[in-house]
Amino acid sequence: ENHYFVNGGFFEVEDQLLRDAHRIADIPGVIVHGRYDVVCPLANAWDLTKVWP
């Protein structure tokens, strides 16, 4: 996680995952968000569920 933050992550722009969610539409998955996951706000998971078919 530290390596990710120090190196600016792997996305080119801030909302790339939401913008390009159609590219992963055929990949099944489940979003899991823990109660104590303070680094990733629940709103981020909710936004992804709205655009990931």
JSON list of C-alpha atoms in Angstrom, two decimals:
[
{"chain": "A", "resi": 1, "resn": "GLU", "atom": "CA", "xyz": [0.00, 0.00, 0.00]},
{"chain": "A", "resi": 2, "resn": "ASN", "atom": "CA", "xyz": [2.82, 2.40, 0.83]},
{"chain": "A", "resi": 3, "resn": "HIS", "atom": "CA", "xyz": [4.50, 1.70, -2.53]},
{"chain": "A", "resi": 4, "resn": "TYR", "atom": "CA", "xyz": [1.19, 2.50, -4.25]},
{"chain": "A", "resi": 5, "resn": "PHE", "atom": "CA", "xyz": [0.85, 5.89, -2.54]},
{"chain": "A", "resi": 6, "resn": "VAL", "atom": "CA", "xyz": [4.51, 6.86, -2.91]},
{"chain": "A", "resi": 7, "resn": "ASN", "atom": "CA", "xyz": [4.49, 6.12, -6.64]},
{"chain": "A", "resi": 8, "resn": "GLY", "atom": "CA", "xyz": [1.20, 7.80, -7.46]},
{"chain": "A", "resi": 9, "resn": "GLY", "atom": "CA", "xyz": [-0.76, 4.59, -7.93]},
{"chain": "A", "resi": 10, "resn": "PHE", "atom": "CA", "xyz": [-1.38, 2.95, -11.27]},
{"chain": "A", "resi": 11, "resn": "PHE", "atom": "CA", "xyz": [-4.22, 5.06, -12.64]},
{"chain": "A", "resi": 12, "resn": "GLU", "atom": "CA", "xyz": [-3.49, 7.84, -15.10]},
{"chain": "A", "resi": 13, "resn": "VAL", "atom": "CA", "xyz": [-6.25, 10.15, -13.85]},
{"chain": "A", "resi": 14, "resn": "GLU", "atom": "CA", "xyz": [-8.30, 10.42, -10.64]},
{"chain": "A", "resi": 15, "resn": "ASP", "atom": "CA", "xyz": [-11.56, 8.87, -11.87]},
{"chain": "A", "resi": 16, "resn": "GLN", "atom": "CA", "xyz": [-10.12, 6.41, -14.40]},
{"chain": "A", "resi": 17, "resn": "LEU", "atom": "CA", "xyz": [-11.73, 3.32, -12.86]},
{"chain": "A", "resi": 18, "resn": "LEU", "atom": "CA", "xyz": [-15.19, 4.90, -12.90]},
{"chain": "A", "resi": 19, "resn": "ARG", "atom": "CA", "xyz": [-14.71, 6.35, -16.37]},
{"chain": "A", "resi": 20, "resn": "ASP", "atom": "CA", "xyz": [-13.44, 3.08, -17.86]},
{"chain": "A", "resi": 21, "resn": "ALA", "atom": "CA", "xyz": [-15.68, 0.64, -15.96]},
{"chain": "A", "resi": 22, "resn": "HIS", "atom": "CA", "xyz": [-17.25, -0.43, -19.25]},
{"chain": "A", "resi": 23, "resn": "ARG", "atom": "CA", "xyz": [-13.91, -2.05, -20.13]},
{"chain": "A", "resi": 24, "resn": "ILE", "atom": "CA", "xyz": [-14.26, -4.52, -17.25]},
{"chain": "A", "resi": 25, "resn": "ALA", "atom": "CA", "xyz": [-17.99, -5.14, -17.70]},
{"chain": "A", "resi": 26, "resn": "ASP", "atom": "CA", "xyz": [-17.39, -8.79, -18.65]},
{"chain": "A", "resi": 27, "resn": "ILE", "atom": "CA", "xyz": [-15.24, -9.52, -15.57]},
{"chain": "A", "resi": 28, "resn": "PRO", "atom": "CA", "xyz": [-17.33, -10.81, -12.67]},
{"chain": "A", "resi": 29, "resn": "GLY", "atom": "CA", "xyz": [-16.51, -9.46, -9.24]},
{"chain": "A", "resi": 30, "resn": "VAL", "atom": "CA", "xyz": [-17.71, -8.53, -5.80]},
{"chain": "A", "resi": 31, "resn": "ILE", "atom": "CA", "xyz": [-16.97, -5.28, -3.99]},
{"chain": "A", "resi": 32, "resn": "VAL", "atom": "CA", "xyz": [-16.12, -5.82, -0.33]},
{"chain": "A", "resi": 33, "resn": "HIS", "atom": "CA", "xyz": [-15.81, -2.84, 1.99]},
{"chain": "A", "resi": 34, "resn": "GLY", "atom": "CA", "xyz": [-14.89, -3.32, 5.62]},
{"chain": "A", "resi": 35, "resn": "ARG", "atom": "CA", "xyz": [-16.31, -1.35, 8.50]},
{"chain": "A", "resi": 36, "resn": "TYR", "atom": "CA", "xyz": [-12.85, -0.07, 9.44]},
{"chain": "A", "resi": 37, "resn": "ASP", "atom": "CA", "xyz": [-11.65, 0.65, 5.90]},
{"chain": "A", "resi": 38, "resn": "VAL", "atom": "CA", "xyz": [-10.92, 4.33, 6.50]},
{"chain": "A", "resi": 39, "resn": "VAL", "atom": "CA", "xyz": [-8.54, 4.76, 3.54]},
{"chain": "A", "resi": 40, "resn": "CYS", "atom": "CA", "xyz": [-11.27, 4.00, 0.99]},
{"chain": "A", "resi": 41, "resn": "PRO", "atom": "CA", "xyz": [-14.56, 5.76, 1.71]},
{"chain": "A", "resi": 42, "resn": "LEU", "atom": "CA", "xyz": [-17.75, 3.75, 1.21]},
{"chain": "A", "resi": 43, "resn": "ALA", "atom": "CA", "xyz": [-18.84, 6.35, -1.34]},
{"chain": "A", "resi": 44, "resn": "ASN", "atom": "CA", "xyz": [-16.08, 5.12, -3.68]},
{"chain": "A", "resi": 45, "resn": "ALA", "atom": "CA", "xyz": [-17.44, 1.57, -3.62]},
{"chain": "A", "resi": 46, "resn": "TRP", "atom": "CA", "xyz": [-20.98, 2.89, -4.10]},
{"chain": "A", "resi": 47, "resn": "ASP", "atom": "CA", "xyz": [-19.92, 4.99, -7.10]},
{"chain": "A", "resi": 48, "resn": "LEU", "atom": "CA", "xyz": [-18.29, 1.93, -8.67]},
{"chain": "A", "resi": 49, "resn": "THR", "atom": "CA", "xyz": [-21.43, -0.19, -8.23]},
{"chain": "A", "resi": 50, "resn": "LYS", "atom": "CA", "xyz": [-23.38, 2.42, -10.17]},
{"chain": "A", "resi": 51, "resn": "VAL", "atom": "CA", "xyz": [-21.13, 2.25, -13.26]},
{"chain": "A", "resi": 52, "resn": "TRP", "atom": "CA", "xyz": [-19.96, -1.40, -13.23]},
{"chain": "A", "resi": 53, "resn": "PRO", "atom": "CA", "xyz": [-22.69, -3.41, -14.93]}
]
